Amino acid sequence: MSTSEEYRRQVMQDLAQGDVESLNDPSTDAATQYDNFDDFAQRTTTDQRRQLFGQSIHPDRIPSSQMEPELQKAIAQIKPNERDDVARAFFKHLKGRGLDDRHLEQQLGLSTHNPNRMSADDVSKLASFAYHNHPDVFREVLAEQPGIIKFLSNPVVAAIVGIAAAKWLGSHR
């Protein structure tokens, strides 16, 4: 196993358990203890995740050159029905910005604008577009569909998410 993979797993384990040096208070509330990332994603609200991601996931912090390959790998690993939900969420939020799904299909070279028929590559293009051009939309979709995050393997991405989680967990004790 690569050092990067070990690091990612450790950060995600720390995130899931709230186990960070700044949070070593033995009187930790059981409500903020998470068994794993899936437990974290299920038990936190969209608003809590939105606050958690804040400005930490942004092209100024993580360059597109690092984020885009990670998105491609992560989106390829999520279940097809979750991928459909992610695509649907991106289209919904981008439509709120006046970007029509058919226009995005043409502009990004997508095989379709139907979320149920999009390939992992199509959803990756859509996610990369949002990350680069509409980072707030990207963060909103991550807050709504956090499953993508558990598949990001870049240590920089994992560290930023871990730092944001530590801040959020620390503020809720």
XYZ file of N, CA, C and O in Angstrom:
692
model
N 0.848 -1.171 0.000
C 0.000 0.000 0.000
C 0.894 1.235 0.000
O 1.856 1.307 0.730
N 0.535 2.232 -0.811
C 1.350 3.430 -0.930
C 1.199 4.300 0.318
O 0.215 4.222 1.045
N 2.184 5.141 0.528
C 2.148 6.064 1.649
C 0.950 6.991 1.525
O 0.288 7.301 2.504
N 0.652 7.414 0.301
C -0.492 8.279 0.053
C -1.791 7.597 0.484
O -2.637 8.211 1.124
N -1.940 6.342 0.153
C -3.138 5.590 0.518
C -3.219 5.418 2.037
O -4.289 5.564 2.631
N -2.104 5.127 2.678
C -2.089 4.987 4.135
C -2.477 6.298 4.801
O -3.251 6.327 5.759
N -1.921 7.387 4.280
C -2.215 8.710 4.824
C -3.698 9.024 4.680
O -4.341 9.488 5.618
N -4.247 8.776 3.502
C -5.663 9.036 3.253
C -6.524 8.239 4.228
O -7.455 8.768 4.827
N -6.204 6.975 4.389
C -6.985 6.146 5.309
C -6.908 6.668 6.734
O -7.900 6.690 7.454
N -5.706 7.095 7.160
C -5.548 7.619 8.508
C -6.344 8.908 8.698
O -7.026 9.080 9.697
N -6.272 9.803 7.721
C -7.026 11.056 7.813
C -8.516 10.759 7.868
O -9.250 11.330 8.681
N -8.983 9.858 7.006
C -10.412 9.530 6.992
C -10.819 8.835 8.291
O -11.911 9.059 8.800
N -9.932 8.013 8.837
C -10.240 7.364 10.106
C -10.318 8.414 11.211
O -11.225 8.391 12.034
N -9.365 9.352 11.218
C -9.401 10.433 12.201
C -10.662 11.266 12.036
O -11.308 11.636 13.016
N -11.006 11.565 10.789
C -12.214 12.324 10.504
C -13.435 11.578 11.027
O -14.281 12.149 11.703
N -13.520 10.322 10.718
C -14.676 9.518 11.110
C -14.803 9.402 12.624
O -15.899 9.378 13.162
N -13.665 9.346 13.320
C -13.697 9.160 14.766
C -13.580 10.458 15.542
O -13.699 10.454 16.761
N -13.325 11.561 14.838
C -13.121 12.816 15.547
C -11.829 12.781 16.341
O -11.664 13.505 17.307
N -10.905 11.916 15.935
C -9.674 11.637 16.647
C -8.545 12.537 16.153
O -7.744 12.131 15.326
N -8.476 13.757 16.650
C -7.387 14.637 16.258
C -6.738 15.193 17.511
O -7.352 15.286 18.564
N -5.486 15.575 17.422
C -4.736 16.028 18.588
C -5.421 17.157 19.331
O -5.424 17.193 20.545
N -6.001 18.092 18.612
C -6.630 19.244 19.257
C -7.946 18.877 19.939
O -8.532 19.712 20.607
N -8.382 17.638 19.763
C -9.673 17.228 20.322
C -9.547 16.047 21.289
O -10.409 15.200 21.350
N -8.505 16.032 22.061
C -8.261 14.887 22.945
C -9.039 14.950 24.255
O -8.674 14.307 25.217
N -10.109 15.688 24.301
C -10.925 15.803 25.491
C -11.633 14.482 25.751
O -12.430 14.032 24.945
N -11.364 13.820 26.895
C -11.985 12.524 27.170
C -13.490 12.610 27.381
O -14.179 11.615 27.331
N -14.028 13.799 27.592
C -15.469 13.929 27.811
C -16.223 14.137 26.501
O -17.268 14.762 26.473
N -15.688 13.602 25.416
C -16.286 13.766 24.099
C -17.720 13.259 24.081
O -18.014 12.178 24.566
N -18.585 14.060 23.505
C -19.986 13.706 23.349
C -20.102 12.549 22.361
O -19.570 12.611 21.259
N -20.822 11.509 22.731
C -20.975 10.341 21.863
C -21.652 10.694 20.547
O -21.461 10.021 19.539
N -22.410 11.789 20.527
C -23.113 12.180 19.307
C -22.144 12.625 18.215
O -22.497 12.629 17.049
N -20.911 13.031 18.587
C -19.946 13.470 17.576
C -18.908 12.401 17.280
O -17.934 12.670 16.594
N -19.098 11.196 17.784
C -18.197 10.086 17.474
C -18.773 9.332 16.279
O -19.934 8.949 16.288
N -17.941 9.117 15.271
C -18.399 8.443 14.063
C -17.589 7.173 13.874
O -16.378 7.165 14.057
N -18.274 6.099 13.509
C -17.611 4.810 13.313
C -16.745 4.804 12.063
O -15.704 4.169 12.027
N -17.187 5.489 11.024
C -16.450 5.552 9.760
C -17.006 6.719 8.949
O -17.901 7.421 9.415
N -16.473 6.898 7.766
C -16.918 8.043 6.968
C -18.389 7.930 6.594
O -19.102 8.930 6.591
N -18.869 6.727 6.287
C -20.282 6.567 5.947
C -21.178 6.992 7.110
O -22.202 7.641 6.905
N -20.768 6.643 8.319
C -21.514 7.046 9.507
C -21.513 8.571 9.627
O -22.549 9.188 9.901
N -20.365 9.185 9.409
C -20.256 10.647 9.417
C -21.205 11.257 8.385
O -21.957 12.175 8.687
N -21.192 10.722 7.166
C -22.022 11.264 6.084
C -23.518 11.101 6.393
O -24.313 11.976 6.068
N -23.885 9.999 7.035
C -25.295 9.752 7.326
C -25.798 10.560 8.509
O -26.952 10.974 8.534
N -24.937 10.780 9.495
C -25.386 11.429 10.731
C -25.218 12.940 10.746
O -25.750 13.592 11.631
N -24.495 13.485 9.802
C -24.387 14.939 9.739
C -25.420 15.463 8.758
O -25.809 14.776 7.824
N -25.832 16.688 8.976
C -26.811 17.290 8.076
C -26.088 17.971 6.915
O -24.888 18.245 6.987
N -26.843 18.276 5.889
C -26.286 19.009 4.753
C -25.733 20.346 5.221
O -24.651 20.758 4.796
N -26.431 21.018 6.117
C -25.953 22.305 6.634
C -24.633 22.146 7.396
O -23.742 22.977 7.270
N -24.515 21.090 8.177
C -23.268 20.857 8.904
C -22.121 20.601 7.934
O -21.024 21.129 8.110
N -22.383 19.797 6.902
C -21.330 19.529 5.920
C -21.004 20.778 5.106
O -19.844 21.046 4.788
N -22.019 21.576 4.796
C -21.806 22.828 4.059
C -20.870 23.731 4.867
O -19.922 24.300 4.338
N -21.133 23.852 6.166
C -20.289 24.660 7.047
C -18.882 24.057 7.134
O -17.890 24.779 7.101
N -18.802 22.762 7.206
C -17.520 22.065 7.297
C -16.640 22.343 6.091
O -15.459 22.652 6.230
N -17.212 22.280 4.901
C -16.407 22.451 3.695
C -16.055 23.910 3.445
O -15.006 24.200 2.886
N -16.958 24.829 3.868
C -16.697 26.252 3.765
C -15.799 26.632 2.609
O -16.063 26.316 1.464
N -14.729 27.290 2.912
C -13.779 27.719 1.890
C -12.618 26.739 1.736
O -11.699 26.981 0.976
N -12.647 25.622 2.466
C -11.499 24.706 2.432
C -11.363 23.963 1.111
O -10.268 23.556 0.750
N -12.455 23.779 0.395
C -12.385 23.095 -0.895
C -12.635 24.143 -1.969
O -13.775 24.506 -2.253
N -11.550 24.635 -2.534
C -11.612 25.740 -3.487
C -10.394 25.670 -4.402
O -9.320 25.255 -3.962
N -10.532 26.074 -5.671
C -9.389 26.027 -6.600
C -8.167 26.815 -6.126
O -7.046 26.507 -6.509
N -8.365 27.821 -5.264
C -7.228 28.566 -4.730
C -6.428 27.732 -3.737
O -5.248 27.973 -3.523
N -7.070 26.773 -3.103
C -6.403 25.915 -2.116
C -5.902 24.610 -2.721
O -4.854 24.115 -2.350
N -6.714 24.032 -3.580
C -6.338 22.786 -4.256
C -6.436 23.062 -5.752
O -7.532 23.222 -6.277
N -5.305 23.121 -6.441
C -5.343 23.426 -7.870
C -6.155 22.396 -8.653
O -6.201 21.215 -8.303
N -6.790 22.869 -9.719
C -7.575 21.981 -10.579
C -6.733 20.821 -11.086
O -7.241 19.706 -11.248
N -5.441 21.066 -11.310
C -4.561 20.003 -11.806
C -4.448 18.849 -10.816
O -4.182 17.714 -11.204
N -4.654 19.118 -9.538
C -4.659 18.044 -8.534
C -6.059 17.489 -8.312
O -6.232 16.294 -8.124
N -7.044 18.369 -8.322
C -8.403 17.943 -8.002
C -9.038 17.133 -9.121
O -9.717 16.132 -8.856
N -8.847 17.528 -10.367
C -9.538 16.861 -11.466
C -9.229 15.370 -11.586
O -10.153 14.568 -11.720
N -7.953 14.945 -11.510
C -7.716 13.496 -11.558
C -8.328 12.766 -10.364
O -8.791 11.634 -10.485
N -8.350 13.437 -9.210
C -8.955 12.832 -8.030
C -10.456 12.676 -8.207
O -11.032 11.663 -7.819
N -11.077 13.675 -8.792
C -12.519 13.584 -9.058
C -12.829 12.440 -10.013
O -13.797 11.704 -9.812
N -12.017 12.312 -11.051
C -12.247 11.226 -12.015
C -12.191 9.876 -11.319
O -13.072 9.033 -11.522
N -11.182 9.664 -10.482
C -11.060 8.389 -9.763
C -12.219 8.193 -8.789
O -12.789 7.101 -8.703
N -12.555 9.245 -8.047
C -13.610 9.133 -7.039
C -14.966 8.851 -7.672
O -15.702 7.968 -7.224
N -15.300 9.579 -8.718
C -16.605 9.410 -9.364
C -16.707 8.035 -10.024
O -17.778 7.425 -10.033
N -15.605 7.525 -10.519
C -15.609 6.189 -11.116
C -15.891 5.107 -10.072
O -16.369 4.023 -10.413
N -15.619 5.406 -8.803
C -15.783 4.405 -7.746
C -17.147 4.436 -7.060
O -17.508 3.473 -6.382
N -17.902 5.525 -7.211
C -19.198 5.559 -6.541
C -20.214 4.730 -7.329
O -20.058 4.510 -8.524
N -21.235 4.291 -6.639
C -22.265 3.452 -7.257
C -22.986 4.235 -8.355
O -23.170 5.449 -8.238
N -23.436 3.541 -9.407
C -24.125 4.235 -10.510
C -25.310 5.093 -10.061
O -25.486 6.209 -10.551
N -26.118 4.619 -9.132
C -27.261 5.422 -8.685
C -26.804 6.668 -7.927
O -27.428 7.726 -8.030
N -25.688 6.578 -7.191
C -25.137 7.748 -6.513
C -24.558 8.724 -7.536
O -24.679 9.934 -7.380
N -23.952 8.180 -8.577
C -23.401 9.019 -9.648
C -24.525 9.799 -10.332
O -24.389 10.982 -10.628
N -25.675 9.145 -10.550
C -26.842 9.819 -11.122
C -27.276 10.972 -10.224
O -27.590 12.061 -10.704
N -27.301 10.716 -8.907
C -27.699 11.752 -7.948
C -26.730 12.930 -7.968
O -27.146 14.088 -7.872
N -25.446 12.637 -8.085
C -24.434 13.689 -8.149
C -24.643 14.531 -9.399
O -24.655 15.768 -9.338
N -24.832 13.883 -10.537
C -25.054 14.608 -11.798
C -26.310 15.468 -11.704
O -26.312 16.637 -12.103
N -27.370 14.887 -11.164
C -28.632 15.614 -11.015
C -28.438 16.851 -10.136
O -28.940 17.940 -10.442
N -27.682 16.707 -9.061
C -27.431 17.831 -8.154
C -26.617 18.925 -8.845
O -26.921 20.120 -8.697
N -25.589 18.531 -9.602
C -24.816 19.538 -10.333
C -25.706 20.285 -11.322
O -25.675 21.519 -11.387
N -26.505 19.562 -12.096
C -27.386 20.210 -13.062
C -28.366 21.160 -12.365
O -28.604 22.272 -12.836
N -28.936 20.718 -11.254
C -29.902 21.544 -10.526
C -29.267 22.868 -10.087
O -29.829 23.943 -10.310
N -28.094 22.787 -9.478
C -27.450 24.000 -8.971
C -26.907 24.885 -10.092
O -26.963 26.110 -9.991
N -26.400 24.268 -11.135
C -25.897 25.059 -12.263
C -27.048 25.715 -13.017
O -26.903 26.824 -13.536
N -28.191 25.045 -13.046
C -29.370 25.644 -13.676
C -29.778 26.901 -12.916
O -30.207 27.896 -13.524
N -29.603 26.883 -11.604
C -29.871 28.060 -10.782
C -28.960 29.232 -11.129
O -29.242 30.375 -10.784
N -27.873 28.943 -11.813
C -26.942 29.974 -12.279
C -27.205 30.357 -13.731
O -26.424 31.065 -14.337
N -28.291 29.827 -14.276
C -28.648 30.149 -15.656
C -27.964 29.273 -16.687
O -27.955 29.592 -17.872
N -27.391 28.153 -16.249
C -26.712 27.240 -17.168
C -27.628 26.056 -17.456
O -27.884 25.222 -16.593
N -28.116 25.984 -18.658
C -29.024 24.941 -19.102
C -28.269 23.620 -19.280
O -27.127 23.610 -19.744
N -28.914 22.501 -18.932
C -28.264 21.196 -19.043
C -27.864 20.853 -20.477
O -26.812 20.270 -20.717
N -28.674 21.238 -21.451
C -28.326 20.966 -22.859
C -27.122 21.801 -23.301
O -26.277 21.324 -24.056
N -27.054 23.032 -22.826
C -25.905 23.885 -23.137
C -24.632 23.298 -22.504
O -23.578 23.260 -23.150
N -24.749 22.839 -21.272
C -23.594 22.217 -20.604
C -23.155 20.948 -21.338
O -21.968 20.677 -21.461
N -24.133 20.176 -21.815
C -23.824 18.967 -22.581
C -22.936 19.319 -23.777
O -21.911 18.657 -24.026
N -23.317 20.351 -24.509
C -22.545 20.766 -25.681
C -21.208 21.374 -25.288
O -20.163 21.026 -25.842
N -21.227 22.285 -24.329
C -20.019 22.997 -23.919
C -18.948 22.056 -23.369
O -17.763 22.220 -23.658
N -19.372 21.068 -22.584
C -18.416 20.170 -21.925
C -18.155 18.893 -22.716
O -17.329 18.079 -22.312
N -18.862 18.693 -23.809
C -18.685 17.488 -24.608
C -19.196 16.241 -23.900
O -18.598 15.169 -23.999
N -20.323 16.378 -23.199
C -20.929 15.245 -22.502
C -21.651 14.353 -23.502
O -22.133 14.824 -24.527
N -21.755 13.078 -23.197
C -22.447 12.161 -24.090
C -23.960 12.328 -24.016
O -24.675 11.935 -24.929
N -24.448 12.913 -22.915
C -25.875 13.148 -22.718
C -26.057 14.187 -21.618
O -25.134 14.433 -20.838
N -27.256 14.745 -21.540
C -27.579 15.632 -20.427
C -28.537 14.932 -19.456
O -28.965 15.519 -18.474
N -28.836 13.675 -19.709
C -29.711 12.884 -18.844
C -28.858 12.257 -17.735
O -28.039 11.379 -18.002
N -29.045 12.679 -16.466
C -28.227 12.150 -15.372
C -28.258 10.625 -15.250
O -27.273 10.017 -14.844
N -29.373 10.000 -15.643
C -29.492 8.539 -15.536
C -28.655 7.802 -16.573
O -28.452 6.600 -16.450
N -28.205 8.507 -17.593
C -27.443 7.863 -18.670
C -25.994 8.337 -18.745
O -25.265 7.935 -19.641
N -25.601 9.197 -17.833
C -24.253 9.759 -17.884
C -23.217 8.747 -17.416
O -23.436 8.010 -16.454
N -22.085 8.769 -18.092
C -20.964 7.911 -17.690
C -20.199 8.596 -16.559
O -20.410 9.780 -16.272
N -19.307 7.856 -15.939
C -18.454 8.434 -14.902
C -17.639 9.589 -15.478
O -17.434 10.611 -14.814
N -17.193 9.446 -16.724
C -16.423 10.511 -17.372
C -17.268 11.778 -17.535
O -16.778 12.890 -17.308
N -18.539 11.616 -17.909
C -19.435 12.767 -18.046
C -19.596 13.494 -16.711
O -19.507 14.715 -16.642
N -19.844 12.737 -15.658
C -20.038 13.341 -14.334
C -18.741 13.995 -13.862
O -18.767 15.073 -13.253
N -17.603 13.401 -14.186
C -16.312 14.000 -13.835
C -16.117 15.338 -14.532
O -15.630 16.302 -13.928
N -16.486 15.407 -15.805
C -16.387 16.675 -16.542
C -17.281 17.739 -15.904
O -16.882 18.900 -15.763
N -18.469 17.347 -15.527
C -19.417 18.263 -14.902
C -18.878 18.743 -13.546
O -18.917 19.934 -13.235
N -18.343 17.811 -12.761
C -17.782 18.159 -11.453
C -16.568 19.075 -11.605
O -16.427 20.057 -10.862
N -15.704 18.777 -12.551
C -14.517 19.616 -12.782
C -14.914 21.017 -13.218
O -14.327 22.010 -12.776
N -15.912 21.103 -14.079
C -16.409 22.402 -14.524
C -16.907 23.206 -13.321
O -16.570 24.381 -13.159
N -17.703 22.580 -12.482
C -18.241 23.270 -11.307
C -17.113 23.673 -10.358
O -17.099 24.791 -9.844
N -16.157 22.776 -10.138
C -15.045 23.068 -9.224
C -14.272 24.295 -9.690
O -13.963 25.186 -8.903
N -13.985 24.345 -10.967
C -13.175 25.437 -11.507
C -13.965 26.739 -11.661
O -13.459 27.812 -11.340
N -15.208 26.655 -12.135
C -15.986 27.850 -12.474
C -17.003 28.282 -11.417
O -17.377 29.449 -11.374
N -17.467 27.341 -10.625
C -18.490 27.638 -9.616
C -18.177 26.847 -8.339
O -18.914 25.926 -7.981
N -17.084 27.201 -7.634
C -16.677 26.413 -6.457
C -17.758 26.321 -5.375
O -17.840 25.315 -4.682
N -18.589 27.342 -5.262
C -19.666 27.282 -4.278
C -20.690 26.205 -4.645
O -21.204 25.501 -3.777
N -20.966 26.047 -5.925
C -21.861 24.980 -6.384
C -21.208 23.624 -6.112
O -21.866 22.696 -5.639
N -19.917 23.525 -6.379
C -19.186 22.279 -6.132
C -19.289 21.894 -4.654
O -19.620 20.752 -4.321
N -19.037 22.847 -3.755
C -19.104 22.566 -2.313
C -20.529 22.201 -1.898
O -20.730 21.323 -1.053
N -21.523 22.855 -2.494
C -22.913 22.555 -2.171
C -23.257 21.106 -2.553
O -23.899 20.394 -1.784
N -22.817 20.689 -3.729
C -23.090 19.315 -4.160
C -22.355 18.325 -3.254
O -22.919 17.288 -2.882
N -21.123 18.635 -2.848
C -20.418 17.747 -1.910
C -21.164 17.656 -0.581
O -21.213 16.583 0.020
N -21.727 18.771 -0.138
C -22.492 18.756 1.109
C -23.734 17.879 0.975
O -24.104 17.162 1.904
N -24.365 17.923 -0.200
C -25.557 17.118 -0.442
C -25.224 15.658 -0.742
O -25.997 14.768 -0.421
N -24.103 15.425 -1.418
C -23.701 14.090 -1.878
C -22.285 13.789 -1.377
O -21.340 13.732 -2.161
N -22.081 13.594 -0.077
C -20.730 13.472 0.466
C -20.001 12.180 0.106
O -18.801 12.061 0.373
N -20.663 11.233 -0.526
C -20.027 9.959 -0.869
C -18.773 10.099 -1.706
O -17.875 9.269 -1.638
N -18.702 11.154 -2.498
C -17.531 11.367 -3.356
C -16.268 11.524 -2.516
O -15.212 11.017 -2.872
N -16.382 12.209 -1.401
C -15.208 12.563 -0.608
C -14.442 11.341 -0.128
O -13.216 11.348 -0.105
N -15.147 10.285 0.229
C -14.438 9.130 0.771
C -13.543 8.450 -0.256
O -12.657 7.694 0.113
N -13.738 8.756 -1.534
C -12.905 8.153 -2.564
C -11.774 9.056 -3.035
O -10.987 8.668 -3.884
N -11.702 10.271 -2.511
C -10.588 11.144 -2.873
C -9.342 10.629 -2.173
O -9.343 10.413 -0.972
N -8.264 10.437 -2.922
C -7.073 9.839 -2.323
C -5.904 10.797 -2.195
O -4.935 10.491 -1.545
N -5.985 11.949 -2.803
C -4.877 12.881 -2.738
C -4.681 13.334 -1.289
O -5.610 13.818 -0.659
N -3.485 13.182 -0.749
C -3.246 13.581 0.644
C -3.579 15.049 0.912
O -4.058 15.382 1.988
N -3.371 15.907 -0.060
C -3.701 17.321 0.129
C -5.206 17.490 0.319
O -5.663 18.190 1.221
N -5.978 16.827 -0.515
C -7.433 16.902 -0.420
C -7.885 16.318 0.920
O -8.675 16.924 1.639
N -7.377 15.165 1.266
C -7.757 14.516 2.517
C -7.375 15.373 3.718
O -8.136 15.487 4.676
N -6.212 15.991 3.660
C -5.775 16.836 4.768
C -6.684 18.045 4.932
O -7.062 18.404 6.049
N -7.049 18.682 3.828
C -7.923 19.851 3.914
C -9.283 19.459 4.475
O -9.831 20.138 5.337
N -9.816 18.349 4.020
C -11.098 17.884 4.544
C -10.947 17.542 6.026
O -11.801 17.878 6.841
N -9.828 16.909 6.387
C -9.578 16.568 7.783
C -9.463 17.789 8.667
O -10.013 17.836 9.770
N -8.769 18.818 8.197
C -8.630 20.062 8.950
C -9.988 20.723 9.136
O -10.340 21.164 10.226
N -10.753 20.774 8.060
C -12.083 21.371 8.143
C -12.951 20.590 9.121
O -13.680 21.177 9.918
N -12.852 19.265 9.074
C -13.644 18.434 9.990
C -13.223 18.663 11.432
O -14.063 18.743 12.327
N -11.921 18.778 11.667
C -11.434 19.017 13.018
C -11.973 20.342 13.550
O -12.388 20.441 14.701
N -11.979 21.364 12.698
C -12.522 22.663 13.119
C -14.002 22.533 13.435
O -14.488 23.050 14.423
N -14.738 21.825 12.555
C -16.167 21.682 12.787
C -16.435 20.882 14.058
O -17.239 21.274 14.892
N -15.739 19.767 14.215
C -15.946 18.939 15.393
C -15.555 19.697 16.651
O -16.227 19.603 17.687
N -14.480 20.462 16.589
C -14.023 21.234 17.730
C -15.025 22.298 18.141
O -15.194 22.592 19.321
N -15.728 22.887 17.194
C -16.691 23.940 17.491
C -18.016 23.385 18.006
O -18.870 24.140 18.447
N -18.184 22.078 17.946
C -19.448 21.464 18.380
C -19.280 20.614 19.630
O -20.049 19.713 19.877
N -18.285 20.914 20.424
C -18.082 20.165 21.672
C -18.571 20.960 22.827
O -18.582 22.112 22.870
